[in-house]
């Protein structure tokens, strides 16, 4: 007969304790398969507990399949397989790769934390929570996102990017990475995707993780080379025409037209225009997007608020050509939008109330000042004659050429020894060039103002021994 | 000579207006390719504007490639291709499919809006915004998500699901759909995925959108049929063992062991355990997950807060076996977590402060009351003798058998005419069964309490003409 004590139940209910005791006896083999259990009434009497406790415990064991019942005969222990032990369990050496910590990193494109308008965001978020119609806020939405946000983005694009789109063409996603995943599912995994070389390394990683064929196309001074594009058999071309990453090339209107022409030659050719930091041209007007001159529904336009607000916002959007919008809802309309409605409504109001515009203007000044400070600091430095800056007005990074005979790798290691993370243009190539670029990529945006000059001091110290005319 | 008026600039700056005027003349063909432009000084004088205005306008046109310069000679219009017009632009009939609107829908699994603890969430969100260390809040995070939330979830799983996991094994994502996408990229697109039939239709859509091979396996009373699993050549098995959707089957311990044994036979076999509504068993203890008895690192456990809080939260998580955690960071560590840090920190505090537990308990009572009300309403209805309820305690939906000779389709249409959306078990099969199930799937959770009985009245009215013994 089963005998259990109910003294030390660790806060569990009587029935739960009993259920666990019996289950333990079954899994440990103390109770045998097909062994008959005492009737509920008998067990309750013997343990001095209520019948309902035994009933509940037996019901749970029955439900989970530890016991079975034969009508009018009673309860029996179910036959269980002894859980086999794997012969070789893969060894795990480290749970999660640790990130190296530097005094400053010029290789990360990020946003300075102190600039985010916390108070405004908090106020709008409260507003969303307290005033929004609860139904809109909590009920599931379309795969494309909340209408209010899409309207706000369409208005913003019209005003600041001279792009005329219908809110229905806009698809919201939790980051551009999600949107790339959706695009592959939309346009097809059998397509060949062409990428800029050099280019943003994560982009290729995402396409490869999605098992699509990629081609890396070389650049000439006007952007992606037309010759290699035509020879590539690519169907989809992914480019950053307003500010190529990392070279900083602005694609001139003639090359844009050539590329649109290329896309027109076949029905399933498309161009993905990644407009990642268009807001932050530091002089003159922003470069108008390719999307604006596309009359043939060939351009998928992508932009993100991670760059304008903060990377951890995870709100991006794409503008699909009208006919692809329809295909999107046919093929992928079952997806739920990946951004929470709280944040979508709050961002909609942030844009509608003019805060986004003000924030961007403020940030442009902030970056402009930072960039000017850096330029003059480099110009006044003891290494000035060995440096040449390129593309300092076109966005949140620029290229710095250094006169040296040392290899990029050598220089990079020297910087690392000074606790500075810096990458060279040559590191962004898929087809690694044999020559050394001596071109440092300077992502300055995310380095806090108070660290900025100290970071350059360390960089100068690191490079000084290698300076050569 | 170029002549423009500066009277009506629509709020544009002088230089922007000039830039637009010249650009228009170039794209419209008024200015010819290779035509020489007036010198900056001459144009400024002729238009009576400052030299700097012309300089800025020319600089922008130069940058965008509308004009080019020959040193010491001057500026010229760039040769542009006339933008070709596509011969056939695909026709778009409708921008976005419209959703049918019903008085009530029993086919949607959702959450009643009025129950969400708005005030608590708003308070915690404010707390996150005002007190959190800004660096933690805004700096980019690991692909797995914010550590504080992963720790909170690990604690929650330990306490309520008796599952012992390390926070490093947890990966946060903006909805389970994102996690399925990640799993395919993690385990490989070359694998064969086996799904329950009947099952959750979106699941198959997601796997198919990811271009993986799927097998649909029939169920027996203990869950997925072992025979068909063994014959299927499947590598990955995706199941809902605690509460199969839509049949409601609870997989007994013996079948769980058989399935784990199957997974152990080959190194790259895995089980995806989808524990989607485990929190809402309405009687007895929750069913312990398969993950808890997996000693061989074969189970990927998935759960979501969309079901416990609100669908538009888009916060889900998976628990990976340790060796897959390592693989995840190797292969997919370049991804950014798809949930904003604001919401991750807020949810962490929501869990740590005990609000999740209290909310779940309150919701369980809410659902229990709703379910009791429905059961007794059905039992007292004029059609009572034609109905039989099954699985009403196991989660947020149950099956309602109706005695009739009419086809499921006929009944579904009859309900639709009464403005009620209801689906039948037969509609959830991949291999559509030839017989009619007469089993209605009743998702009652999301129907507002005040509509509940009226919805059933309409359903009864719709079905009444078809009742037959």
Short mmCIF file of C-alpha atoms in Angstrom, two decimals, chain A residues 1-417:
data_model
loop_
_atom_site.label_atom_id
_atom_site.label_comp_id
_atom_site.label_asym_id
_atom_site.label_seq_id
_atom_site.Cartn_x
_atom_site.Cartn_y
_atom_site.Cartn_z
CA UNK A 1 0.00 0.00 0.00
CA UNK A 2 1.19 3.49 -0.87
CA UNK A 3 2.32 5.47 2.15
CA UNK A 4 3.22 9.13 1.92
CA UNK A 5 3.74 11.89 4.42
CA UNK A 6 2.04 15.25 3.94
CA UNK A 7 4.17 17.19 6.40
CA UNK A 8 6.63 18.87 4.07
CA UNK A 9 4.66 19.94 1.03
CA UNK A 10 6.74 23.06 0.12
CA UNK A 11 3.57 25.09 -0.24
CA UNK A 12 1.97 22.63 -2.65
CA UNK A 13 -1.66 21.70 -2.38
CA UNK A 14 -2.50 18.26 -0.92
CA UNK A 15 -3.51 16.82 -4.26
CA UNK A 16 -0.47 18.16 -6.06
CA UNK A 17 1.80 16.68 -3.43
CA UNK A 18 0.10 13.30 -3.72
CA UNK A 19 0.26 13.45 -7.53
CA UNK A 20 4.00 14.13 -7.37
CA UNK A 21 4.64 11.34 -4.87
CA UNK A 22 2.85 8.74 -7.00
CA UNK A 23 4.45 10.03 -10.21
CA UNK A 24 7.91 9.76 -8.61
CA UNK A 25 7.23 6.18 -7.58
CA UNK A 26 6.19 5.36 -11.14
CA UNK A 27 9.12 7.03 -12.91
CA UNK A 28 11.65 5.68 -10.39
CA UNK A 29 10.34 2.14 -10.90
CA UNK A 30 9.10 1.70 -7.33
CA UNK A 31 5.68 1.04 -8.82
CA UNK A 32 5.69 -1.49 -11.65
CA UNK A 33 3.95 -1.31 -15.01
CA UNK A 34 0.42 -2.78 -14.80
CA UNK A 35 0.52 -2.77 -10.99
CA UNK A 36 -2.92 -2.08 -9.58
CA UNK A 37 -3.29 1.07 -7.51
CA UNK A 38 -5.46 1.17 -4.40
CA UNK A 39 -8.99 2.39 -4.98
CA UNK A 40 -9.48 6.09 -4.38
CA UNK A 41 -11.59 5.47 -1.31
CA UNK A 42 -9.10 3.05 0.26
CA UNK A 43 -6.14 5.32 -0.38
CA UNK A 44 -7.96 8.32 1.09
CA UNK A 45 -8.83 6.34 4.20
CA UNK A 46 -5.31 4.93 4.66
CA UNK A 47 -3.59 8.29 4.22
CA UNK A 48 -6.21 10.09 6.33
CA UNK A 49 -6.93 12.58 3.55
CA UNK A 50 -10.10 13.56 1.74
CA UNK A 51 -11.47 11.54 -1.16
CA UNK A 52 -11.45 14.62 -3.42
CA UNK A 53 -7.66 14.97 -2.96
CA UNK A 54 -7.10 11.42 -4.22
CA UNK A 55 -9.61 11.95 -7.02
CA UNK A 56 -7.79 15.05 -8.25
CA UNK A 57 -4.38 13.39 -8.06
CA UNK A 58 -5.58 10.30 -9.95
CA UNK A 59 -7.29 12.52 -12.57
CA UNK A 60 -4.06 14.38 -13.25
CA UNK A 61 -2.03 11.17 -13.47
CA UNK A 62 -4.63 9.75 -15.81
CA UNK A 63 -4.54 12.83 -18.00
CA UNK A 64 -0.78 12.80 -18.29
CA UNK A 65 -0.83 9.06 -18.99
CA UNK A 66 1.06 7.79 -15.92
CA UNK A 67 -1.87 5.56 -14.98
CA UNK A 68 -4.78 4.07 -16.87
CA UNK A 69 -8.17 2.89 -15.72
CA UNK A 70 -10.20 -0.23 -16.43
CA UNK A 71 -13.88 0.53 -15.91
CA UNK A 72 -15.25 -1.13 -12.74
CA UNK A 73 -11.87 -2.76 -12.00
CA UNK A 74 -9.64 0.14 -11.04
CA UNK A 75 -6.47 2.08 -11.79
CA UNK A 76 -3.19 0.64 -13.06
CA UNK A 77 0.34 1.91 -13.59
CA UNK A 78 0.98 2.58 -17.30
CA UNK A 79 3.91 0.83 -18.94
CA UNK A 80 6.66 3.41 -19.44
CA UNK A 81 9.81 3.19 -21.46
CA UNK A 82 12.87 3.85 -19.38
CA UNK A 83 14.06 7.18 -20.75
CA UNK A 84 17.14 6.28 -22.79
CA UNK A 85 20.30 8.21 -22.15
CA UNK A 86 22.07 9.62 -25.20
CA UNK A 87 25.45 7.99 -25.75
CA UNK A 88 27.15 11.21 -26.83
CA UNK A 89 25.78 14.58 -25.80
CA UNK A 90 27.35 17.32 -27.90
CA UNK A 91 29.83 19.29 -25.86
CA UNK A 92 29.16 22.95 -25.31
CA UNK A 93 32.31 24.93 -24.72
CA UNK A 94 30.78 28.35 -24.23
CA UNK A 95 27.20 29.48 -23.95
CA UNK A 96 27.41 32.77 -25.75
CA UNK A 97 30.28 34.56 -27.43
CA UNK A 98 31.55 37.43 -25.36
CA UNK A 99 31.95 40.80 -27.00
CA UNK A 100 35.32 42.46 -26.85
CA UNK A 101 35.25 45.70 -24.97
CA UNK A 102 37.10 48.71 -26.37
CA UNK A 103 37.59 52.27 -25.18
CA UNK A 104 35.86 53.30 -28.40
CA UNK A 105 34.72 51.54 -31.54
CA UNK A 106 34.81 53.21 -34.95
CA UNK A 107 33.47 50.05 -36.56
CA UNK A 108 29.95 50.12 -35.14
CA UNK A 109 27.25 52.27 -36.66
CA UNK A 110 25.21 53.37 -33.66
CA UNK A 111 23.35 56.29 -32.16
CA UNK A 112 24.55 58.36 -29.20
CA UNK A 113 22.38 57.43 -26.25
CA UNK A 114 22.24 60.81 -24.57
CA UNK A 115 20.39 62.34 -27.53
CA UNK A 116 17.22 60.27 -27.44
CA UNK A 117 14.16 62.38 -26.48
CA UNK A 118 13.14 60.23 -23.53
CA UNK A 119 10.66 62.62 -22.02
CA UNK A 120 8.73 63.17 -25.21
CA UNK A 121 8.63 59.47 -25.96
CA UNK A 122 7.47 58.67 -22.42
CA UNK A 123 4.73 61.28 -22.67
CA UNK A 124 3.48 59.98 -26.02
CA UNK A 125 3.62 56.42 -24.78
CA UNK A 126 1.47 57.40 -21.80
CA UNK A 127 -0.86 59.12 -24.21
CA UNK A 128 -1.10 55.95 -26.31
CA UNK A 129 -1.86 53.89 -23.22
CA UNK A 130 -4.43 56.18 -21.73
CA UNK A 131 -6.33 57.60 -24.67
CA UNK A 132 -6.12 55.16 -27.53
CA UNK A 133 -9.22 53.25 -28.32
CA UNK A 134 -8.52 49.94 -26.65
CA UNK A 135 -9.82 47.96 -29.55
CA UNK A 136 -7.34 49.49 -31.99
CA UNK A 137 -4.55 49.09 -29.52
CA UNK A 138 -4.98 45.45 -28.62
CA UNK A 139 -6.77 43.71 -31.43
CA UNK A 140 -4.54 41.94 -33.88
CA UNK A 141 -3.55 43.97 -36.91
CA UNK A 142 -2.82 43.49 -40.54
CA UNK A 143 0.50 41.98 -41.58
CA UNK A 144 1.49 45.43 -42.84
CA UNK A 145 1.14 47.21 -39.50
CA UNK A 146 -1.11 49.76 -37.85
CA UNK A 147 -2.77 52.13 -40.33
CA UNK A 148 -2.06 55.27 -38.27
CA UNK A 149 1.67 54.63 -38.45
CA UNK A 150 1.59 53.86 -42.14
CA UNK A 151 -0.26 57.10 -42.78
CA UNK A 152 2.25 59.02 -40.71
CA UNK A 153 5.16 57.47 -42.64
CA UNK A 154 3.50 58.19 -46.00
CA UNK A 155 3.13 61.83 -44.96
CA UNK A 156 6.72 61.97 -43.76
CA UNK A 157 8.01 60.45 -47.02
CA UNK A 158 5.98 62.90 -49.06
CA UNK A 159 7.29 65.88 -47.16
CA UNK A 160 10.92 64.94 -46.62
CA UNK A 161 11.84 62.44 -49.30
CA UNK A 162 9.54 63.77 -52.07
CA UNK A 163 8.15 60.27 -52.41
CA UNK A 164 4.47 59.83 -53.08
CA UNK A 165 3.17 56.54 -51.71
CA UNK A 166 -0.12 55.19 -50.52
CA UNK A 167 -0.14 53.97 -46.88
CA UNK A 168 -1.28 50.57 -48.16
CA UNK A 169 2.10 50.14 -49.89
CA UNK A 170 3.94 50.42 -46.57
CA UNK A 171 4.87 47.33 -44.55
CA UNK A 172 6.13 47.79 -40.98
CA UNK A 173 8.63 45.33 -39.51
CA UNK A 174 10.75 44.89 -36.39
CA UNK A 175 14.00 45.88 -38.07
CA UNK A 176 15.25 45.78 -41.64
CA UNK A 177 16.51 42.22 -41.08
CA UNK A 178 12.91 41.05 -40.73
CA UNK A 179 12.01 42.92 -43.91
CA UNK A 180 14.82 41.24 -45.87
CA UNK A 181 13.47 37.88 -44.67
CA UNK A 182 10.00 38.86 -45.89
CA UNK A 183 11.34 40.07 -49.24
CA UNK A 184 13.01 36.72 -49.88
CA UNK A 185 9.71 34.99 -49.10
CA UNK A 186 7.87 37.48 -51.31
CA UNK A 187 10.11 37.52 -54.39
CA UNK A 188 11.24 33.93 -54.15
CA UNK A 189 14.18 31.93 -52.96
CA UNK A 190 14.97 30.80 -56.52
CA UNK A 191 16.06 34.31 -57.50
CA UNK A 192 19.66 35.49 -57.74
CA UNK A 193 20.39 38.45 -55.46
CA UNK A 194 23.14 40.91 -56.39
CA UNK A 195 24.90 42.86 -53.64
CA UNK A 196 27.38 45.71 -53.63
CA UNK A 197 31.02 44.77 -53.04
CA UNK A 198 32.21 46.28 -50.74
CA UNK A 199 28.99 46.33 -48.74
CA UNK A 200 27.28 45.84 -45.42
CA UNK A 201 28.41 42.39 -44.24
CA UNK A 202 25.22 41.47 -42.33
CA UNK A 203 23.19 41.84 -45.47
CA UNK A 204 25.00 38.96 -47.16
CA UNK A 205 24.70 36.92 -43.96
CA UNK A 206 20.94 37.36 -43.97
CA UNK A 207 20.56 36.37 -47.61
CA UNK A 208 22.79 33.36 -47.11
CA UNK A 209 20.89 32.32 -43.97
CA UNK A 210 17.83 32.41 -46.23
CA UNK A 211 19.57 30.06 -48.68
CA UNK A 212 19.42 32.35 -51.70
CA UNK A 213 22.13 32.66 -54.36
CA UNK A 214 24.14 35.84 -54.04
CA UNK A 215 26.44 37.63 -56.47
CA UNK A 216 28.82 40.31 -55.28
CA UNK A 217 29.22 43.06 -57.86
CA UNK A 218 32.15 45.47 -58.03
CA UNK A 219 31.67 49.21 -57.84
CA UNK A 220 32.90 51.96 -60.10
CA UNK A 221 32.81 55.65 -59.13
CA UNK A 222 29.08 55.86 -60.01
CA UNK A 223 28.03 52.82 -58.00
CA UNK A 224 27.48 49.24 -58.98
CA UNK A 225 29.16 48.37 -62.28
CA UNK A 226 26.61 47.98 -65.09
CA UNK A 227 28.80 45.56 -66.98
CA UNK A 228 29.06 43.15 -64.12
CA UNK A 229 25.36 43.59 -63.32
CA UNK A 230 24.41 42.57 -66.86
CA UNK A 231 26.74 39.57 -66.77
CA UNK A 232 25.64 38.50 -63.29
CA UNK A 233 22.29 36.85 -64.17
CA UNK A 234 20.95 38.61 -61.09
CA UNK A 235 17.19 39.03 -60.69
CA UNK A 236 17.18 41.23 -57.62
CA UNK A 237 19.62 44.06 -57.04
CA UNK A 238 20.12 45.32 -53.48
CA UNK A 239 21.74 48.77 -53.39
CA UNK A 240 22.33 51.83 -51.21
CA UNK A 241 22.22 54.54 -53.90
CA UNK A 242 21.91 57.64 -51.72
CA UNK A 243 24.98 56.83 -49.65
CA UNK A 244 26.72 53.61 -50.51
CA UNK A 245 27.98 51.68 -47.52
CA UNK A 246 30.92 51.80 -46.95
CA UNK A 247 32.38 53.77 -49.88
CA UNK A 248 30.02 56.74 -49.52
CA UNK A 249 29.34 56.89 -53.27
CA UNK A 250 26.21 58.85 -54.25
CA UNK A 251 24.78 57.18 -57.33
CA UNK A 252 24.28 59.83 -60.05
CA UNK A 253 20.99 60.11 -61.87
CA UNK A 254 22.40 58.56 -65.08
CA UNK A 255 23.40 55.32 -63.31
CA UNK A 256 20.04 55.26 -61.55
CA UNK A 257 18.34 55.39 -64.93
CA UNK A 258 20.57 52.65 -66.32
CA UNK A 259 19.69 50.45 -63.39
CA UNK A 260 15.96 51.07 -63.77
CA UNK A 261 16.34 50.22 -67.46
CA UNK A 262 18.08 46.98 -66.54
CA UNK A 263 15.20 46.12 -64.20
CA UNK A 264 12.67 46.76 -66.96
CA UNK A 265 14.21 44.18 -69.28
CA UNK A 266 12.65 41.27 -67.41
CA UNK A 267 9.36 41.04 -65.57
CA UNK A 268 10.78 39.58 -62.36
CA UNK A 269 13.73 41.88 -61.94
CA UNK A 270 13.52 44.19 -58.94
CA UNK A 271 15.67 46.73 -57.13
CA UNK A 272 15.83 46.90 -53.34
CA UNK A 273 16.75 50.45 -52.38
CA UNK A 274 18.20 50.61 -48.89
CA UNK A 275 17.98 54.24 -47.79
CA UNK A 276 19.56 53.53 -44.39
CA UNK A 277 20.93 56.95 -43.39
CA UNK A 278 19.39 59.32 -45.93
CA UNK A 279 18.25 61.64 -43.14
CA UNK A 280 21.80 62.47 -42.19
CA UNK A 281 23.41 64.10 -45.17
CA UNK A 282 25.26 66.85 -43.36
CA UNK A 283 25.31 69.43 -46.15
CA UNK A 284 22.83 70.30 -48.87
CA UNK A 285 19.54 68.55 -49.47
CA UNK A 286 19.08 64.83 -48.90
CA UNK A 287 19.57 62.83 -52.09
CA UNK A 288 16.13 61.94 -53.56
CA UNK A 289 15.52 58.21 -53.57
CA UNK A 290 15.50 56.04 -56.67
CA UNK A 291 11.93 55.10 -55.72
CA UNK A 292 10.81 58.60 -56.65
CA UNK A 293 11.74 58.21 -60.33
CA UNK A 294 10.52 54.61 -60.66
CA UNK A 295 7.40 54.70 -62.82
CA UNK A 296 7.53 50.99 -63.55
CA UNK A 297 6.96 49.49 -60.07
CA UNK A 298 10.45 48.05 -59.90
CA UNK A 299 11.77 49.52 -56.65
CA UNK A 300 11.26 48.17 -53.12
CA UNK A 301 12.24 51.02 -50.81
CA UNK A 302 13.51 50.23 -47.28
CA UNK A 303 14.25 52.54 -44.38
CA UNK A 304 14.57 52.27 -40.63
CA UNK A 305 13.97 54.24 -37.45
CA UNK A 306 16.83 52.43 -35.74
CA UNK A 307 19.22 54.94 -37.27
CA UNK A 308 17.09 58.01 -36.56
CA UNK A 309 15.90 57.11 -33.04
CA UNK A 310 17.84 54.26 -31.46
CA UNK A 311 18.91 50.80 -32.62
CA UNK A 312 16.85 49.07 -29.97
CA UNK A 313 13.64 50.54 -31.38
CA UNK A 314 13.35 47.84 -33.98
CA UNK A 315 10.92 49.68 -36.22
CA UNK A 316 11.60 49.68 -39.94
CA UNK A 317 9.43 49.88 -43.00
CA UNK A 318 9.40 49.11 -46.65
CA UNK A 319 7.41 50.63 -49.50
CA UNK A 320 6.35 48.01 -52.00
CA UNK A 321 5.31 48.67 -55.59
CA UNK A 322 1.52 48.42 -55.80
CA UNK A 323 1.39 45.05 -57.55
CA UNK A 324 3.80 43.57 -54.97
CA UNK A 325 1.61 44.89 -52.18
CA UNK A 326 -1.16 42.72 -53.51
CA UNK A 327 1.19 39.72 -53.78
CA UNK A 328 2.41 40.37 -50.24
CA UNK A 329 -1.09 40.03 -48.78
CA UNK A 330 -1.83 36.99 -50.93
CA UNK A 331 1.37 35.13 -50.06
CA UNK A 332 2.35 36.47 -46.66
CA UNK A 333 -0.78 38.10 -45.27
CA UNK A 334 -0.97 35.34 -42.64
CA UNK A 335 2.00 36.87 -40.81
CA UNK A 336 1.35 39.18 -37.89
CA UNK A 337 3.16 42.50 -37.89
CA UNK A 338 6.27 42.15 -35.74
CA UNK A 339 6.11 45.52 -33.97
CA UNK A 340 3.85 45.92 -30.93
CA UNK A 341 0.90 48.23 -31.39
CA UNK A 342 1.98 50.31 -28.40
CA UNK A 343 5.12 51.35 -30.19
CA UNK A 344 3.43 51.71 -33.56
CA UNK A 345 0.80 54.14 -32.22
CA UNK A 346 3.40 56.04 -30.22
CA UNK A 347 5.69 56.43 -33.21
CA UNK A 348 2.74 57.53 -35.36
CA UNK A 349 2.05 60.35 -32.94
CA UNK A 350 5.76 61.14 -32.64
CA UNK A 351 5.84 61.69 -36.40
CA UNK A 352 2.46 63.44 -36.70
CA UNK A 353 3.27 65.92 -33.94
CA UNK A 354 6.48 66.93 -35.69
CA UNK A 355 8.83 65.39 -33.12
CA UNK A 356 10.60 63.22 -35.67
CA UNK A 357 11.41 66.19 -37.87
CA UNK A 358 12.67 68.20 -34.91
CA UNK A 359 14.68 65.26 -33.63
CA UNK A 360 16.31 64.71 -37.02
CA UNK A 361 17.17 68.39 -37.34
CA UNK A 362 18.66 68.40 -33.86
CA UNK A 363 20.64 65.25 -34.61
CA UNK A 364 21.88 66.63 -37.91
CA UNK A 365 23.32 69.61 -36.04
CA UNK A 366 24.72 67.28 -33.41
CA UNK A 367 26.47 65.17 -36.06
CA UNK A 368 27.53 68.22 -38.04
CA UNK A 369 29.28 69.58 -34.93
CA UNK A 370 30.88 66.25 -34.17
CA UNK A 371 32.06 65.89 -37.73
CA UNK A 372 33.49 69.42 -37.84
CA UNK A 373 35.27 68.82 -34.55
CA UNK A 374 36.82 65.64 -35.90
CA UNK A 375 37.85 67.24 -39.19
CA UNK A 376 39.62 70.11 -37.52
CA UNK A 377 41.16 67.79 -34.91
CA UNK A 378 42.59 65.61 -37.67
CA UNK A 379 43.76 68.67 -39.60
CA UNK A 380 45.61 69.99 -36.55
CA UNK A 381 47.06 66.66 -35.48
CA UNK A 382 50.75 65.80 -35.76
CA UNK A 383 49.78 63.20 -38.41
CA UNK A 384 47.74 65.70 -40.48
CA UNK A 385 49.94 65.43 -43.53
CA UNK A 386 49.43 61.65 -43.65
CA UNK A 387 45.63 61.82 -43.55
CA UNK A 388 43.01 62.58 -46.17
CA UNK A 389 39.27 62.65 -45.35
CA UNK A 390 36.67 61.58 -47.93
CA UNK A 391 32.88 61.70 -47.86
CA UNK A 392 32.55 63.56 -44.57
CA UNK A 393 29.30 65.23 -45.58
CA UNK A 394 27.36 62.31 -46.88
CA UNK A 395 26.29 60.53 -43.73
CA UNK A 396 27.29 59.13 -40.39
CA UNK A 397 30.62 57.69 -41.41
CA UNK A 398 33.50 58.81 -43.56
CA UNK A 399 36.67 57.35 -44.96
CA UNK A 400 40.09 58.37 -43.72
CA UNK A 401 43.06 57.60 -45.94
CA UNK A 402 46.36 57.09 -44.16
CA UNK A 403 49.73 57.25 -45.90
CA UNK A 404 51.61 54.14 -44.92
CA UNK A 405 53.25 51.03 -46.25
CA UNK A 406 51.89 48.87 -43.44
CA UNK A 407 49.10 46.42 -44.12
CA UNK A 408 45.53 47.16 -42.98
CA UNK A 409 45.77 44.17 -40.67
CA UNK A 410 48.90 45.49 -39.01
CA UNK A 411 47.26 48.89 -38.45
CA UNK A 412 44.08 47.31 -37.14
CA UNK A 413 46.06 45.29 -34.60
CA UNK A 414 48.04 48.35 -33.57
CA UNK A 415 44.76 50.18 -32.88
CA UNK A 416 43.45 47.20 -30.94
CA UNK A 417 46.52 47.35 -28.71
#
